[in-house]
PDB file of C-alpha atoms and ligand atoms in Angstrom:
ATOM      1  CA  UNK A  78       1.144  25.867  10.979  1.00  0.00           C
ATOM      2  CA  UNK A  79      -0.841  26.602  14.214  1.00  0.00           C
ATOM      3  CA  UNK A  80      -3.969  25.132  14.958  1.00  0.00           C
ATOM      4  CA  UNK A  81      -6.667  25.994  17.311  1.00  0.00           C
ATOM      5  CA  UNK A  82      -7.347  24.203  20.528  1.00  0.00           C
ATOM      6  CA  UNK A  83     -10.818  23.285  19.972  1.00  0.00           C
ATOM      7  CA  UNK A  84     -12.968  22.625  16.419  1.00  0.00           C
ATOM      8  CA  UNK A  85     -16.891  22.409  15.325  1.00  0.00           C
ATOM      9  CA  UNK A  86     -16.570  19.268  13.149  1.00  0.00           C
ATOM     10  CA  UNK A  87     -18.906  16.487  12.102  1.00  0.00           C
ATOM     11  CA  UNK A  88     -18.824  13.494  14.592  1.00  0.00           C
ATOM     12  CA  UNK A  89     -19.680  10.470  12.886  1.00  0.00           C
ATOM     13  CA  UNK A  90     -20.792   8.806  16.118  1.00  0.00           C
ATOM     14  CA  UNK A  91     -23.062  11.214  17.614  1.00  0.00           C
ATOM     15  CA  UNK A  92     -24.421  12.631  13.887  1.00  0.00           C
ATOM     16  CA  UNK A  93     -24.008  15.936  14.186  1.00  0.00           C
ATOM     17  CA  UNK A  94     -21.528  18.864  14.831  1.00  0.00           C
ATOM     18  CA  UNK A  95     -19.809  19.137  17.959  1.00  0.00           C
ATOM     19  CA  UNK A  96     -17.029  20.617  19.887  1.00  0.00           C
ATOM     20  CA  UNK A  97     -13.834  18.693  19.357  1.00  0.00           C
ATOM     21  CA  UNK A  98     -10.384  18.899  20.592  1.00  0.00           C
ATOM     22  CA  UNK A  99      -7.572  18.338  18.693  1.00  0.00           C
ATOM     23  CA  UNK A 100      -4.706  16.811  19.385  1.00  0.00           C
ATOM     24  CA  UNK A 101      -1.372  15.860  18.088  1.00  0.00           C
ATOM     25  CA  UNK A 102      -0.124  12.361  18.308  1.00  0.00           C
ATOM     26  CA  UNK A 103       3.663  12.742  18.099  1.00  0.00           C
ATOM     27  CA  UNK A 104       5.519  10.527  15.034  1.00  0.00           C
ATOM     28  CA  UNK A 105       6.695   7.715  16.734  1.00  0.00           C
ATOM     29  CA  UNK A 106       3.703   6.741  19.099  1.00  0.00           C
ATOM     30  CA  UNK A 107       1.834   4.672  15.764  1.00  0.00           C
ATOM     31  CA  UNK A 108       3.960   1.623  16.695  1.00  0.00           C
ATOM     32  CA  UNK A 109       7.566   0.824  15.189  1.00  0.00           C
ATOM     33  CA  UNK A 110       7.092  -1.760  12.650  1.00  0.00           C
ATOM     34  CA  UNK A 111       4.391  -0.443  10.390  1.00  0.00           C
ATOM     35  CA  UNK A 112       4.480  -1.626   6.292  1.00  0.00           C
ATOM     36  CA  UNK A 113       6.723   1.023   5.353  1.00  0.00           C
ATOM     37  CA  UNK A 114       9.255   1.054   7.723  1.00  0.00           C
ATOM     38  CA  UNK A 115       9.422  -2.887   7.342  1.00  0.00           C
ATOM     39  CA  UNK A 116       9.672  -1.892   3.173  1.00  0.00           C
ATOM     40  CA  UNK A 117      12.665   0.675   4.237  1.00  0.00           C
ATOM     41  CA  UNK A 118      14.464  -1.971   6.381  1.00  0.00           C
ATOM     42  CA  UNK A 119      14.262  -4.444   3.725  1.00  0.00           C
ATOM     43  CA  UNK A 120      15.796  -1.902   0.969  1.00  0.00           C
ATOM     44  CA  UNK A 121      18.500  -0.407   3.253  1.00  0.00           C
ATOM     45  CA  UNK A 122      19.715  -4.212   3.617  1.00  0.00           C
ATOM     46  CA  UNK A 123      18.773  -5.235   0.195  1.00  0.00           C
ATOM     47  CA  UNK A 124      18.725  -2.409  -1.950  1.00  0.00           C
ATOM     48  CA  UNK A 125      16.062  -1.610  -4.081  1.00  0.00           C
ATOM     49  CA  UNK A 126      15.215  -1.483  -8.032  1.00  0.00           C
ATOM     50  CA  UNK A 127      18.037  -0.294 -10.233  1.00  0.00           C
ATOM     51  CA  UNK A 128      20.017  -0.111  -6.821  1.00  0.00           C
ATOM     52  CA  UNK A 129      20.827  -4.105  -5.845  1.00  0.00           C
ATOM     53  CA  UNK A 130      22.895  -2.865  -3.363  1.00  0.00           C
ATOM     54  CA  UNK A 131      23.075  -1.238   0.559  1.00  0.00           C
ATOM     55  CA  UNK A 132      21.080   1.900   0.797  1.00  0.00           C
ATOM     56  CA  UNK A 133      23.628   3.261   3.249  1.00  0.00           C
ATOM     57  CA  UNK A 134      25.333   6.238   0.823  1.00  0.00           C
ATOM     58  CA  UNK A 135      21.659   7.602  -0.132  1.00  0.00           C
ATOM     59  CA  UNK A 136      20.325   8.049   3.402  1.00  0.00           C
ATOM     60  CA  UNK A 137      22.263  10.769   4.320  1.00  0.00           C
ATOM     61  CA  UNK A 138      20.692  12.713   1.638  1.00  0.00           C
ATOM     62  CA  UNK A 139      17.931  14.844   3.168  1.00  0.00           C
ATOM     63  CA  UNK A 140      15.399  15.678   0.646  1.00  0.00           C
ATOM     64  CA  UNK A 141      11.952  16.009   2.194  1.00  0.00           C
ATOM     65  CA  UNK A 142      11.291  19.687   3.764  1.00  0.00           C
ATOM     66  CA  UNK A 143       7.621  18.248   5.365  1.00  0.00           C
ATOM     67  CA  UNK A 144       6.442  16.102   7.559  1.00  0.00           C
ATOM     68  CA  UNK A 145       2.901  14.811   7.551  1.00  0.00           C
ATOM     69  CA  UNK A 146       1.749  15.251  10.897  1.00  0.00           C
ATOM     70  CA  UNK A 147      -1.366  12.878  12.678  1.00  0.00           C
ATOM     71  CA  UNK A 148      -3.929  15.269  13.765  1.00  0.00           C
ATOM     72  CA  UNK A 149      -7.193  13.578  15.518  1.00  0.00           C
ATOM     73  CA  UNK A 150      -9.890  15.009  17.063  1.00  0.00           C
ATOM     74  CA  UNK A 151     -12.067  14.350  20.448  1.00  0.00           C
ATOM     75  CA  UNK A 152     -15.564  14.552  20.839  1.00  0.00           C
ATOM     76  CA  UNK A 153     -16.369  16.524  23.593  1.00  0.00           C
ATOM     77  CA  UNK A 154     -20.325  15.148  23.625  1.00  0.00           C
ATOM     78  CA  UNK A 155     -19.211  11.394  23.375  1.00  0.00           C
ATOM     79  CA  UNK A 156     -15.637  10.897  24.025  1.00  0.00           C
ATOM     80  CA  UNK A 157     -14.200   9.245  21.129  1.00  0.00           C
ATOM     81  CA  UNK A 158     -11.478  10.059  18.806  1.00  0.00           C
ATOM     82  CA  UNK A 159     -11.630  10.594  15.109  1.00  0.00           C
ATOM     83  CA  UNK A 160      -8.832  10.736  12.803  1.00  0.00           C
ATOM     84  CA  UNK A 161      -8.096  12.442   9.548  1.00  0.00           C
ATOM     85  CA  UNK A 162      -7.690   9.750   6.606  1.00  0.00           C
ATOM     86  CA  UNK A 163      -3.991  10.743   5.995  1.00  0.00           C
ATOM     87  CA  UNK A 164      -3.027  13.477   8.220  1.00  0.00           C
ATOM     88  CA  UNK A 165      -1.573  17.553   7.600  1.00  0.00           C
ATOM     89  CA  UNK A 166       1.584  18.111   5.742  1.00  0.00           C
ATOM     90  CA  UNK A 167       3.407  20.710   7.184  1.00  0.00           C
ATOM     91  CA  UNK A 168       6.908  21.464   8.713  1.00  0.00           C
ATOM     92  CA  UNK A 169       5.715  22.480  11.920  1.00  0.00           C
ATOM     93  CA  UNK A 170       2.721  22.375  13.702  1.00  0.00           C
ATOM     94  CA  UNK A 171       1.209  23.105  17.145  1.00  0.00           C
ATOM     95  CA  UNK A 172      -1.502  23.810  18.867  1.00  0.00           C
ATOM     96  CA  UNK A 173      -2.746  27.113  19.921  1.00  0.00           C
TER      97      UNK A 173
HETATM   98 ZN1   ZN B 241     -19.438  12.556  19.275  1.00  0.00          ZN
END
């Protein structure tokens, strides 16, 4: 998925459409311990549900294709960053 370098979006701080670039914040830069990778942790040690034991055999399945990717957006009238509520699925993105 490509995605152009600059949008005309709704800023909720200055009110109105504006210019905004986008940008991609690369997986890994949200901070390491977020909820779910605490939840994962605690079910690869613990197993999970039906599964009371070590998650170790099932990770090396790969079944997801996608990745959901953090796009946010800078005003280019007041300088602050908006983000999308839950991001782009997609297996590849970048930006034009
Ligand atoms: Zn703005």
């Amino acid at each position: 998925m490509k995605l152009p370098s600059t949008v005309h979006r709704y800023c909720k701080y200055c009110h109105e459409h504006t210019e905004q670039e986008v940008i991609l914040v690369k997986p890994g830069h949200r901070g390491t311990l977020t909820k779910g990778s605490r939840r994962k942790l605690w079910n690869i040690e613990h197993g999970y549900g039906s599964t009371p034991y070590p998650m170790f055999e099932h990770k090396k399945i790969k079944v997801k294709t996608t990745k959901r990717y953090d796009i946010r957006y800078r005003c280019k009238k007041c300088g602050k960053m908006t983000t999308q509520s839950r991001g782009k699925k997609a297996k590849k993105v970048e930006i034009k």
